[in-house]
Amino acid sequence: MGRCQGAGSATGRRVAAALAILIGLALGLGALGCGSGEGDGGSGASKSSEPPVDPHAPPSVDAAALAKKAAAVFGKLPAAAEKETNPLTPAKIDLGRMLYYDTRLSKNHDVACNSCHKLDAFGVDGEPTSPGHRGQRGERNSPTVYNAALHLAQFWDGRAEDVEAQAKGPVLNPIEMASPSEEHVVGVLASIPGYVTAFAEAFPDDETPLSYDNMARAIGAFERKLITPGPFDRFLAGDLDALDPAERRGLDAFLSLGCISCHNGATVGGLQYRKLGQIFPYETKDPGRFNVTGNEADRFVFKVPSLRNVAETGPWFHDGSITSLEEAVRLMGYHQLGLTLEPKQIADLSAFLRSLTGEIDAGYVARPELPANGPDTPAPDPN
């Protein structure tokens, strides 16, 4: 029994020693683990501090790659829409600014270019169709004048080649400004001494500076600098924080879904004609460009609108029938691309479109002082 007790005591001592070593090792490793986690950002602490992954979170977009891809599609927005045959001079621009705001170009002296294309409201009046002479309304929405000089043509149906040709139309349109003739308009302007001087300064090489064509050239010159860069342009130039994550996702979708097949170039549209209802028919009675060309292939074809400032230029579409930007996105996805967009896609695309809102040069578009009537200036005619 004594031997047994001695052997047991020895065995017990060996077990106790082994346990002590194991406990020491465990404590040492634990201390090392704590020291690593607290002092140098070891894996133990970093795992516990990482937020859980949200499986429903939208995918992130590589901003640098996106900006490079988008820049290749849209290019750089110029500071002005220069035209060789209508050089931009300060005198011509100043004259055009006055004419743009002057209601005396209209029969009743109550409608100006700015009445329908308000420069302090992103170039629109916010109405489905605009009121003109005696409150008459046309059948199409007044498009914005901002960035319009960069388009391939003017009006929804492209019937005017450029902003100079466009400026001649509304003045004589019986529904809009209703002046009876070019001669009448020239007579009104010639009766205002300040305009006689301004035309002479703007067109010093012309034998007859004050003419209907020069009126249009001056208005066109003013409009050629109505350019509105914004966050989107800063993003394309390398400021990757200019667009937030939702706007970047929207731009990515805009590129990948096919929106750029119509809306491309620096103006994000305005550079081609397309049928409204390209994939699925869109109900409209307006024949569009068919009225200009007489070509059956142009029935229901319209100039693709620029999306610059689109969030500020509703209501939308050629007839001003759509009152929600999101609804406009949904309808375009369906009728033009054949897509049924998901709510998240619509939200992201709409966020991107809002990033196309630019900055208006308030000084450039400020209403000028207009020259006073002369003794022979015709009175307003409400008839």
PDB file of C-alpha atoms in Angstrom, residues 57-327:
ATOM      1  CA  ALA A  57     -27.257  46.747 -50.480  1.00  0.00           C
ATOM      2  CA  PRO A  58     -26.908  48.120 -54.039  1.00  0.00           C
ATOM      3  CA  PRO A  59     -23.655  47.223 -55.761  1.00  0.00           C
ATOM      4  CA  SER A  60     -20.935  49.828 -55.647  1.00  0.00           C
ATOM      5  CA  VAL A  61     -19.730  51.432 -58.867  1.00  0.00           C
ATOM      6  CA  ASP A  62     -16.093  52.086 -59.733  1.00  0.00           C
ATOM      7  CA  ALA A  63     -16.290  55.867 -60.006  1.00  0.00           C
ATOM      8  CA  ALA A  64     -13.064  56.345 -61.963  1.00  0.00           C
ATOM      9  CA  ALA A  65     -13.936  53.704 -64.558  1.00  0.00           C
ATOM     10  CA  LEU A  66     -17.471  55.083 -64.817  1.00  0.00           C
ATOM     11  CA  ALA A  67     -16.239  58.645 -65.392  1.00  0.00           C
ATOM     12  CA  LYS A  68     -13.867  57.478 -68.123  1.00  0.00           C
ATOM     13  CA  LYS A  69     -16.594  55.476 -69.857  1.00  0.00           C
ATOM     14  CA  ALA A  70     -19.101  58.330 -69.624  1.00  0.00           C
ATOM     15  CA  ALA A  71     -16.624  60.928 -70.883  1.00  0.00           C
ATOM     16  CA  ALA A  72     -16.180  58.892 -74.056  1.00  0.00           C
ATOM     17  CA  VAL A  73     -19.948  58.964 -74.657  1.00  0.00           C
ATOM     18  CA  PHE A  74     -20.795  62.539 -73.700  1.00  0.00           C
ATOM     19  CA  GLY A  75     -17.640  64.565 -74.258  1.00  0.00           C
ATOM     20  CA  LYS A  76     -17.052  68.056 -72.911  1.00  0.00           C
ATOM     21  CA  LEU A  77     -19.736  70.743 -72.778  1.00  0.00           C
ATOM     22  CA  PRO A  78     -18.422  73.856 -74.577  1.00  0.00           C
ATOM     23  CA  ALA A  79     -18.655  77.304 -73.034  1.00  0.00           C
ATOM     24  CA  ALA A  80     -20.603  78.593 -76.050  1.00  0.00           C
ATOM     25  CA  ALA A  81     -22.199  77.270 -79.222  1.00  0.00           C
ATOM     26  CA  GLU A  82     -20.007  79.194 -81.641  1.00  0.00           C
ATOM     27  CA  LYS A  83     -21.154  79.727 -85.226  1.00  0.00           C
ATOM     28  CA  GLU A  84     -18.834  81.007 -87.943  1.00  0.00           C
ATOM     29  CA  THR A  85     -21.584  82.852 -89.811  1.00  0.00           C
ATOM     30  CA  ASN A  86     -22.798  84.638 -86.675  1.00  0.00           C
ATOM     31  CA  PRO A  87     -19.728  85.649 -84.654  1.00  0.00           C
ATOM     32  CA  LEU A  88     -20.416  86.394 -81.004  1.00  0.00           C
ATOM     33  CA  THR A  89     -19.617  90.001 -80.126  1.00  0.00           C
ATOM     34  CA  PRO A  90     -20.501  91.888 -76.931  1.00  0.00           C
ATOM     35  CA  ALA A  91     -22.617  94.430 -78.840  1.00  0.00           C
ATOM     36  CA  LYS A  92     -24.570  91.723 -80.642  1.00  0.00           C
ATOM     37  CA  ILE A  93     -25.123  89.715 -77.448  1.00  0.00           C
ATOM     38  CA  ASP A  94     -26.278  92.799 -75.545  1.00  0.00           C
ATOM     39  CA  LEU A  95     -28.750  93.620 -78.308  1.00  0.00           C
ATOM     40  CA  GLY A  96     -30.001  90.036 -78.358  1.00  0.00           C
ATOM     41  CA  ARG A  97     -30.538  90.095 -74.611  1.00  0.00           C
ATOM     42  CA  MET A  98     -32.720  93.214 -74.903  1.00  0.00           C
ATOM     43  CA  LEU A  99     -34.742  91.747 -77.751  1.00  0.00           C
ATOM     44  CA  TYR A 100     -35.226  88.486 -75.847  1.00  0.00           C
ATOM     45  CA  TYR A 101     -36.963  90.364 -73.037  1.00  0.00           C
ATOM     46  CA  ASP A 102     -38.848  92.906 -75.154  1.00  0.00           C
ATOM     47  CA  THR A 103     -42.611  92.382 -75.437  1.00  0.00           C
ATOM     48  CA  ARG A 104     -42.808  95.007 -78.194  1.00  0.00           C
ATOM     49  CA  LEU A 105     -41.883  92.288 -80.672  1.00  0.00           C
ATOM     50  CA  SER A 106     -45.425  90.995 -80.148  1.00  0.00           C
ATOM     51  CA  LYS A 107     -48.604  92.473 -81.603  1.00  0.00           C
ATOM     52  CA  ASN A 108     -50.108  93.415 -78.242  1.00  0.00           C
ATOM     53  CA  HIS A 109     -46.765  94.191 -76.575  1.00  0.00           C
ATOM     54  CA  ASP A 110     -47.448  91.531 -73.934  1.00  0.00           C
ATOM     55  CA  VAL A 111     -45.449  88.458 -75.031  1.00  0.00           C
ATOM     56  CA  ALA A 112     -41.663  88.149 -75.250  1.00  0.00           C
ATOM     57  CA  CYS A 113     -39.290  85.238 -75.794  1.00  0.00           C
ATOM     58  CA  ASN A 114     -38.864  85.197 -72.036  1.00  0.00           C
ATOM     59  CA  SER A 115     -42.610  84.774 -71.500  1.00  0.00           C
ATOM     60  CA  CYS A 116     -42.470  81.117 -72.545  1.00  0.00           C
ATOM     61  CA  HIS A 117     -38.744  80.485 -72.066  1.00  0.00           C
ATOM     62  CA  LYS A 118     -38.099  82.063 -68.674  1.00  0.00           C
ATOM     63  CA  LEU A 119     -34.390  82.424 -68.107  1.00  0.00           C
ATOM     64  CA  ASP A 120     -34.732  82.373 -64.322  1.00  0.00           C
ATOM     65  CA  ALA A 121     -36.686  79.086 -64.523  1.00  0.00           C
ATOM     66  CA  PHE A 122     -34.286  76.996 -66.617  1.00  0.00           C
ATOM     67  CA  GLY A 123     -35.769  78.303 -69.848  1.00  0.00           C
ATOM     68  CA  VAL A 124     -39.353  77.063 -69.477  1.00  0.00           C
ATOM     69  CA  ASP A 125     -42.649  78.337 -68.067  1.00  0.00           C
ATOM     70  CA  GLY A 126     -43.742  75.151 -66.281  1.00  0.00           C
ATOM     71  CA  GLU A 127     -46.921  74.831 -68.354  1.00  0.00           C
ATOM     72  CA  PRO A 128     -47.966  71.916 -70.585  1.00  0.00           C
ATOM     73  CA  THR A 129     -48.374  74.405 -73.442  1.00  0.00           C
ATOM     74  CA  SER A 130     -47.703  78.132 -73.323  1.00  0.00           C
ATOM     75  CA  PRO A 131     -50.207  81.002 -73.551  1.00  0.00           C
ATOM     76  CA  GLY A 132     -49.602  83.443 -76.380  1.00  0.00           C
ATOM     77  CA  HIS A 133     -51.553  86.221 -78.109  1.00  0.00           C
ATOM     78  CA  ARG A 134     -55.008  86.623 -76.561  1.00  0.00           C
ATOM     79  CA  GLY A 135     -54.313  83.616 -74.338  1.00  0.00           C
ATOM     80  CA  GLN A 136     -54.171  81.165 -77.231  1.00  0.00           C
ATOM     81  CA  ARG A 137     -52.171  77.978 -76.718  1.00  0.00           C
ATOM     82  CA  GLY A 138     -50.327  75.769 -79.149  1.00  0.00           C
ATOM     83  CA  GLU A 139     -50.243  71.984 -79.064  1.00  0.00           C
ATOM     84  CA  ARG A 140     -46.640  71.443 -78.000  1.00  0.00           C
ATOM     85  CA  ASN A 141     -44.665  72.052 -74.846  1.00  0.00           C
ATOM     86  CA  SER A 142     -42.193  74.956 -74.921  1.00  0.00           C
ATOM     87  CA  PRO A 143     -38.704  73.411 -74.748  1.00  0.00           C
ATOM     88  CA  THR A 144     -35.920  74.999 -72.776  1.00  0.00           C
ATOM     89  CA  VAL A 145     -33.677  77.505 -74.514  1.00  0.00           C
ATOM     90  CA  TYR A 146     -30.656  76.555 -72.378  1.00  0.00           C
ATOM     91  CA  ASN A 147     -28.030  74.602 -74.340  1.00  0.00           C
ATOM     92  CA  ALA A 148     -30.448  74.535 -77.302  1.00  0.00           C
ATOM     93  CA  ALA A 149     -27.979  76.188 -79.674  1.00  0.00           C
ATOM     94  CA  LEU A 150     -25.945  72.973 -79.530  1.00  0.00           C
ATOM     95  CA  HIS A 151     -28.815  70.870 -80.934  1.00  0.00           C
ATOM     96  CA  LEU A 152     -28.965  69.593 -84.496  1.00  0.00           C
ATOM     97  CA  ALA A 153     -32.093  71.701 -85.137  1.00  0.00           C
ATOM     98  CA  GLN A 154     -34.815  73.631 -83.315  1.00  0.00           C
ATOM     99  CA  PHE A 155     -38.449  72.951 -82.368  1.00  0.00           C
ATOM    100  CA  TRP A 156     -39.773  69.482 -81.560  1.00  0.00           C
ATOM    101  CA  ASP A 157     -40.071  68.707 -85.268  1.00  0.00           C
ATOM    102  CA  GLY A 158     -36.738  70.245 -86.290  1.00  0.00           C
ATOM    103  CA  ARG A 159     -38.278  72.708 -88.723  1.00  0.00           C
ATOM    104  CA  ALA A 160     -35.727  75.443 -87.931  1.00  0.00           C
ATOM    105  CA  GLU A 161     -32.085  74.839 -88.746  1.00  0.00           C
ATOM    106  CA  ASP A 162     -30.648  76.797 -85.819  1.00  0.00           C
ATOM    107  CA  VAL A 163     -31.493  79.296 -83.080  1.00  0.00           C
ATOM    108  CA  GLU A 164     -31.285  82.184 -85.538  1.00  0.00           C
ATOM    109  CA  ALA A 165     -33.936  80.614 -87.772  1.00  0.00           C
ATOM    110  CA  GLN A 166     -35.980  79.655 -84.728  1.00  0.00           C
ATOM    111  CA  ALA A 167     -36.041  83.250 -83.457  1.00  0.00           C
ATOM    112  CA  LYS A 168     -37.945  84.348 -86.561  1.00  0.00           C
ATOM    113  CA  GLY A 169     -40.849  81.957 -86.077  1.00  0.00           C
ATOM    114  CA  PRO A 170     -42.679  82.809 -82.832  1.00  0.00           C
ATOM    115  CA  VAL A 171     -42.660  86.554 -83.527  1.00  0.00           C
ATOM    116  CA  LEU A 172     -44.922  86.048 -86.558  1.00  0.00           C
ATOM    117  CA  ASN A 173     -46.856  83.020 -85.308  1.00  0.00           C
ATOM    118  CA  PRO A 174     -50.522  84.098 -84.879  1.00  0.00           C
ATOM    119  CA  ILE A 175     -50.890  81.958 -81.751  1.00  0.00           C
ATOM    120  CA  GLU A 176     -47.668  83.097 -80.100  1.00  0.00           C
ATOM    121  CA  MET A 177     -46.533  86.720 -80.575  1.00  0.00           C
ATOM    122  CA  ALA A 178     -48.776  87.432 -83.579  1.00  0.00           C
ATOM    123  CA  SER A 179     -46.911  90.316 -85.200  1.00  0.00           C
ATOM    124  CA  PRO A 180     -48.444  90.689 -88.670  1.00  0.00           C
ATOM    125  CA  SER A 181     -45.253  90.840 -90.752  1.00  0.00           C
ATOM    126  CA  GLU A 182     -41.491  91.242 -90.762  1.00  0.00           C
ATOM    127  CA  GLU A 183     -41.958  94.808 -91.989  1.00  0.00           C
ATOM    128  CA  HIS A 184     -44.181  95.608 -89.024  1.00  0.00           C
ATOM    129  CA  VAL A 185     -41.570  94.313 -86.573  1.00  0.00           C
ATOM    130  CA  VAL A 186     -38.791  96.287 -88.263  1.00  0.00           C
ATOM    131  CA  GLY A 187     -40.985  99.386 -88.157  1.00  0.00           C
ATOM    132  CA  VAL A 188     -41.556  98.989 -84.421  1.00  0.00           C
ATOM    133  CA  LEU A 189     -37.839  98.577 -83.745  1.00  0.00           C
ATOM    134  CA  ALA A 190     -36.912 101.486 -86.037  1.00  0.00           C
ATOM    135  CA  SER A 191     -39.291 103.741 -84.103  1.00  0.00           C
ATOM    136  CA  ILE A 192     -37.258 103.183 -80.917  1.00  0.00           C
ATOM    137  CA  PRO A 193     -34.119 105.383 -80.991  1.00  0.00           C
ATOM    138  CA  GLY A 194     -32.188 103.157 -78.612  1.00  0.00           C
ATOM    139  CA  TYR A 195     -32.599 100.173 -80.922  1.00  0.00           C
ATOM    140  CA  VAL A 196     -31.464 102.132 -83.977  1.00  0.00           C
ATOM    141  CA  THR A 197     -28.194 102.814 -82.162  1.00  0.00           C
ATOM    142  CA  ALA A 198     -27.860  99.274 -80.787  1.00  0.00           C
ATOM    143  CA  PHE A 199     -28.328  97.636 -84.201  1.00  0.00           C
ATOM    144  CA  ALA A 200     -25.756  99.979 -85.746  1.00  0.00           C
ATOM    145  CA  GLU A 201     -23.231  98.984 -83.056  1.00  0.00           C
ATOM    146  CA  ALA A 202     -23.994  95.266 -83.333  1.00  0.00           C
ATOM    147  CA  PHE A 203     -23.818  95.146 -87.145  1.00  0.00           C
ATOM    148  CA  PRO A 204     -21.372  97.910 -88.099  1.00  0.00           C
ATOM    149  CA  ASP A 205     -20.524  96.416 -91.502  1.00  0.00           C
ATOM    150  CA  ASP A 206     -24.123  96.066 -92.705  1.00  0.00           C
ATOM    151  CA  GLU A 207     -25.567  98.598 -95.117  1.00  0.00           C
ATOM    152  CA  THR A 208     -28.919  98.228 -93.327  1.00  0.00           C
ATOM    153  CA  PRO A 209     -28.122  97.196 -89.752  1.00  0.00           C
ATOM    154  CA  LEU A 210     -31.715  97.180 -88.518  1.00  0.00           C
ATOM    155  CA  SER A 211     -33.400  94.255 -90.253  1.00  0.00           C
ATOM    156  CA  TYR A 212     -35.532  91.260 -89.368  1.00  0.00           C
ATOM    157  CA  ASP A 213     -32.658  88.890 -90.112  1.00  0.00           C
ATOM    158  CA  ASN A 214     -30.344  90.855 -87.834  1.00  0.00           C
ATOM    159  CA  MET A 215     -32.973  90.788 -85.096  1.00  0.00           C
ATOM    160  CA  ALA A 216     -32.818  86.985 -85.306  1.00  0.00           C
ATOM    161  CA  ARG A 217     -29.007  86.986 -85.436  1.00  0.00           C
ATOM    162  CA  ALA A 218     -28.799  89.077 -82.283  1.00  0.00           C
ATOM    163  CA  ILE A 219     -31.235  86.859 -80.366  1.00  0.00           C
ATOM    164  CA  GLY A 220     -29.354  83.799 -81.618  1.00  0.00           C
ATOM    165  CA  ALA A 221     -26.016  85.233 -80.499  1.00  0.00           C
ATOM    166  CA  PHE A 222     -27.390  85.790 -77.005  1.00  0.00           C
ATOM    167  CA  GLU A 223     -28.798  82.248 -76.879  1.00  0.00           C
ATOM    168  CA  ARG A 224     -25.515  80.707 -78.017  1.00  0.00           C
ATOM    169  CA  LYS A 225     -24.017  81.418 -74.607  1.00  0.00           C
ATOM    170  CA  LEU A 226     -26.922  80.011 -72.593  1.00  0.00           C
ATOM    171  CA  ILE A 227     -24.845  77.010 -71.509  1.00  0.00           C
ATOM    172  CA  THR A 228     -25.295  75.376 -68.099  1.00  0.00           C
ATOM    173  CA  PRO A 229     -22.451  73.182 -66.809  1.00  0.00           C
ATOM    174  CA  GLY A 230     -23.089  71.351 -63.550  1.00  0.00           C
ATOM    175  CA  PRO A 231     -22.087  68.449 -61.273  1.00  0.00           C
ATOM    176  CA  PHE A 232     -22.146  65.945 -64.119  1.00  0.00           C
ATOM    177  CA  ASP A 233     -19.495  67.919 -65.993  1.00  0.00           C
ATOM    178  CA  ARG A 234     -17.280  68.092 -62.912  1.00  0.00           C
ATOM    179  CA  PHE A 235     -17.592  64.314 -62.588  1.00  0.00           C
ATOM    180  CA  LEU A 236     -16.574  63.790 -66.213  1.00  0.00           C
ATOM    181  CA  ALA A 237     -13.589  66.083 -65.629  1.00  0.00           C
ATOM    182  CA  GLY A 238     -12.333  63.906 -62.769  1.00  0.00           C
ATOM    183  CA  ASP A 239     -14.094  65.176 -59.644  1.00  0.00           C
ATOM    184  CA  LEU A 240     -15.386  61.752 -58.637  1.00  0.00           C
ATOM    185  CA  ASP A 241     -17.213  63.122 -55.594  1.00  0.00           C
ATOM    186  CA  ALA A 242     -19.360  65.411 -57.761  1.00  0.00           C
ATOM    187  CA  LEU A 243     -21.923  62.604 -58.058  1.00  0.00           C
ATOM    188  CA  ASP A 244     -23.215  60.706 -55.035  1.00  0.00           C
ATOM    189  CA  PRO A 245     -23.590  56.880 -55.032  1.00  0.00           C
ATOM    190  CA  ALA A 246     -27.201  56.935 -56.260  1.00  0.00           C
ATOM    191  CA  GLU A 247     -26.314  59.325 -59.096  1.00  0.00           C
ATOM    192  CA  ARG A 248     -23.370  57.132 -60.089  1.00  0.00           C
ATOM    193  CA  ARG A 249     -25.564  54.025 -60.086  1.00  0.00           C
ATOM    194  CA  GLY A 250     -28.052  55.914 -62.237  1.00  0.00           C
ATOM    195  CA  LEU A 251     -25.353  56.947 -64.694  1.00  0.00           C
ATOM    196  CA  ASP A 252     -24.125  53.362 -64.836  1.00  0.00           C
ATOM    197  CA  ALA A 253     -27.666  52.180 -65.606  1.00  0.00           C
ATOM    198  CA  PHE A 254     -28.109  54.985 -68.160  1.00  0.00           C
ATOM    199  CA  LEU A 255     -25.057  53.691 -69.999  1.00  0.00           C
ATOM    200  CA  SER A 256     -25.803  49.981 -69.732  1.00  0.00           C
ATOM    201  CA  LEU A 257     -29.551  49.963 -70.411  1.00  0.00           C
ATOM    202  CA  GLY A 258     -29.271  51.719 -73.759  1.00  0.00           C
ATOM    203  CA  CYS A 259     -30.480  55.233 -72.895  1.00  0.00           C
ATOM    204  CA  ILE A 260     -27.392  56.590 -74.640  1.00  0.00           C
ATOM    205  CA  SER A 261     -28.599  55.281 -77.992  1.00  0.00           C
ATOM    206  CA  CYS A 262     -30.737  58.456 -78.094  1.00  0.00           C
ATOM    207  CA  HIS A 263     -29.378  60.668 -75.327  1.00  0.00           C
ATOM    208  CA  ASN A 264     -25.684  61.167 -76.004  1.00  0.00           C
ATOM    209  CA  GLY A 265     -23.192  63.917 -76.732  1.00  0.00           C
ATOM    210  CA  ALA A 266     -22.456  66.942 -74.574  1.00  0.00           C
ATOM    211  CA  THR A 267     -26.132  67.916 -74.448  1.00  0.00           C
ATOM    212  CA  VAL A 268     -27.227  64.365 -73.477  1.00  0.00           C
ATOM    213  CA  GLY A 269     -29.671  64.425 -76.377  1.00  0.00           C
ATOM    214  CA  GLY A 270     -30.881  66.909 -78.970  1.00  0.00           C
ATOM    215  CA  LEU A 271     -28.663  65.444 -81.678  1.00  0.00           C
ATOM    216  CA  GLN A 272     -31.005  63.114 -83.566  1.00  0.00           C
ATOM    217  CA  TYR A 273     -34.614  62.321 -84.406  1.00  0.00           C
ATOM    218  CA  ARG A 274     -36.427  59.263 -83.065  1.00  0.00           C
ATOM    219  CA  LYS A 275     -39.895  57.803 -83.275  1.00  0.00           C
ATOM    220  CA  LEU A 276     -41.887  58.173 -80.075  1.00  0.00           C
ATOM    221  CA  GLY A 277     -42.934  54.603 -79.370  1.00  0.00           C
ATOM    222  CA  GLN A 278     -39.893  52.994 -80.935  1.00  0.00           C
ATOM    223  CA  ILE A 279     -40.519  49.546 -79.386  1.00  0.00           C
ATOM    224  CA  PHE A 280     -44.036  49.744 -77.990  1.00  0.00           C
ATOM    225  CA  PRO A 281     -46.462  52.284 -79.527  1.00  0.00           C
ATOM    226  CA  TYR A 282     -47.049  55.559 -77.688  1.00  0.00           C
ATOM    227  CA  GLU A 283     -50.511  57.048 -78.049  1.00  0.00           C
ATOM    228  CA  THR A 284     -50.326  60.504 -79.610  1.00  0.00           C
ATOM    229  CA  LYS A 285     -52.162  62.333 -82.379  1.00  0.00           C
ATOM    230  CA  ASP A 286     -49.227  64.646 -83.098  1.00  0.00           C
ATOM    231  CA  PRO A 287     -47.602  63.450 -86.347  1.00  0.00           C
ATOM    232  CA  GLY A 288     -44.320  65.100 -85.362  1.00  0.00           C
ATOM    233  CA  ARG A 289     -41.691  65.579 -88.046  1.00  0.00           C
ATOM    234  CA  PHE A 290     -44.052  64.211 -90.697  1.00  0.00           C
ATOM    235  CA  ASN A 291     -45.583  67.703 -90.882  1.00  0.00           C
ATOM    236  CA  VAL A 292     -42.190  69.049 -91.971  1.00  0.00           C
ATOM    237  CA  THR A 293     -41.009  66.390 -94.403  1.00  0.00           C
ATOM    238  CA  GLY A 294     -44.208  64.713 -95.599  1.00  0.00           C
ATOM    239  CA  ASN A 295     -42.287  61.455 -95.330  1.00  0.00           C
ATOM    240  CA  GLU A 296     -44.410  58.662 -93.839  1.00  0.00           C
ATOM    241  CA  ALA A 297     -41.331  57.311 -92.068  1.00  0.00           C
ATOM    242  CA  ASP A 298     -41.262  60.552 -90.049  1.00  0.00           C
ATOM    243  CA  ARG A 299     -44.744  60.103 -88.600  1.00  0.00           C
ATOM    244  CA  PHE A 300     -44.550  60.324 -84.786  1.00  0.00           C
ATOM    245  CA  VAL A 301     -40.850  61.185 -85.068  1.00  0.00           C
ATOM    246  CA  PHE A 302     -39.552  64.019 -82.875  1.00  0.00           C
ATOM    247  CA  LYS A 303     -36.225  65.574 -82.056  1.00  0.00           C
ATOM    248  CA  VAL A 304     -34.760  63.760 -79.073  1.00  0.00           C
ATOM    249  CA  PRO A 305     -34.814  66.313 -76.241  1.00  0.00           C
ATOM    250  CA  SER A 306     -31.677  67.195 -74.349  1.00  0.00           C
ATOM    251  CA  LEU A 307     -31.717  65.942 -70.762  1.00  0.00           C
ATOM    252  CA  ARG A 308     -29.685  68.881 -69.486  1.00  0.00           C
ATOM    253  CA  ASN A 309     -31.691  70.471 -66.638  1.00  0.00           C
ATOM    254  CA  VAL A 310     -34.453  67.917 -67.257  1.00  0.00           C
ATOM    255  CA  ALA A 311     -35.419  67.753 -63.587  1.00  0.00           C
ATOM    256  CA  GLU A 312     -36.285  71.469 -63.756  1.00  0.00           C
ATOM    257  CA  THR A 313     -38.070  71.595 -67.102  1.00  0.00           C
ATOM    258  CA  GLY A 314     -41.308  69.690 -66.554  1.00  0.00           C
ATOM    259  CA  PRO A 315     -43.957  68.921 -67.445  1.00  0.00           C
ATOM    260  CA  TRP A 316     -42.381  66.545 -69.926  1.00  0.00           C
ATOM    261  CA  PHE A 317     -42.788  65.156 -73.449  1.00  0.00           C
ATOM    262  CA  HIS A 318     -43.776  67.058 -76.573  1.00  0.00           C
ATOM    263  CA  ASP A 319     -47.284  67.707 -75.254  1.00  0.00           C
ATOM    264  CA  GLY A 320     -46.348  68.428 -71.632  1.00  0.00           C
ATOM    265  CA  SER A 321     -48.584  65.574 -70.509  1.00  0.00           C
ATOM    266  CA  ILE A 322     -46.233  63.953 -67.975  1.00  0.00           C
ATOM    267  CA  THR A 323     -45.946  65.629 -64.581  1.00  0.00           C
ATOM    268  CA  SER A 324     -43.481  63.289 -62.817  1.00  0.00           C
ATOM    269  CA  LEU A 325     -39.836  62.782 -63.735  1.00  0.00           C
ATOM    270  CA  GLU A 326     -39.997  59.208 -62.470  1.00  0.00           C
ATOM    271  CA  GLU A 327     -43.032  58.517 -64.650  1.00  0.00           C
TER     272      GLU A 327
END
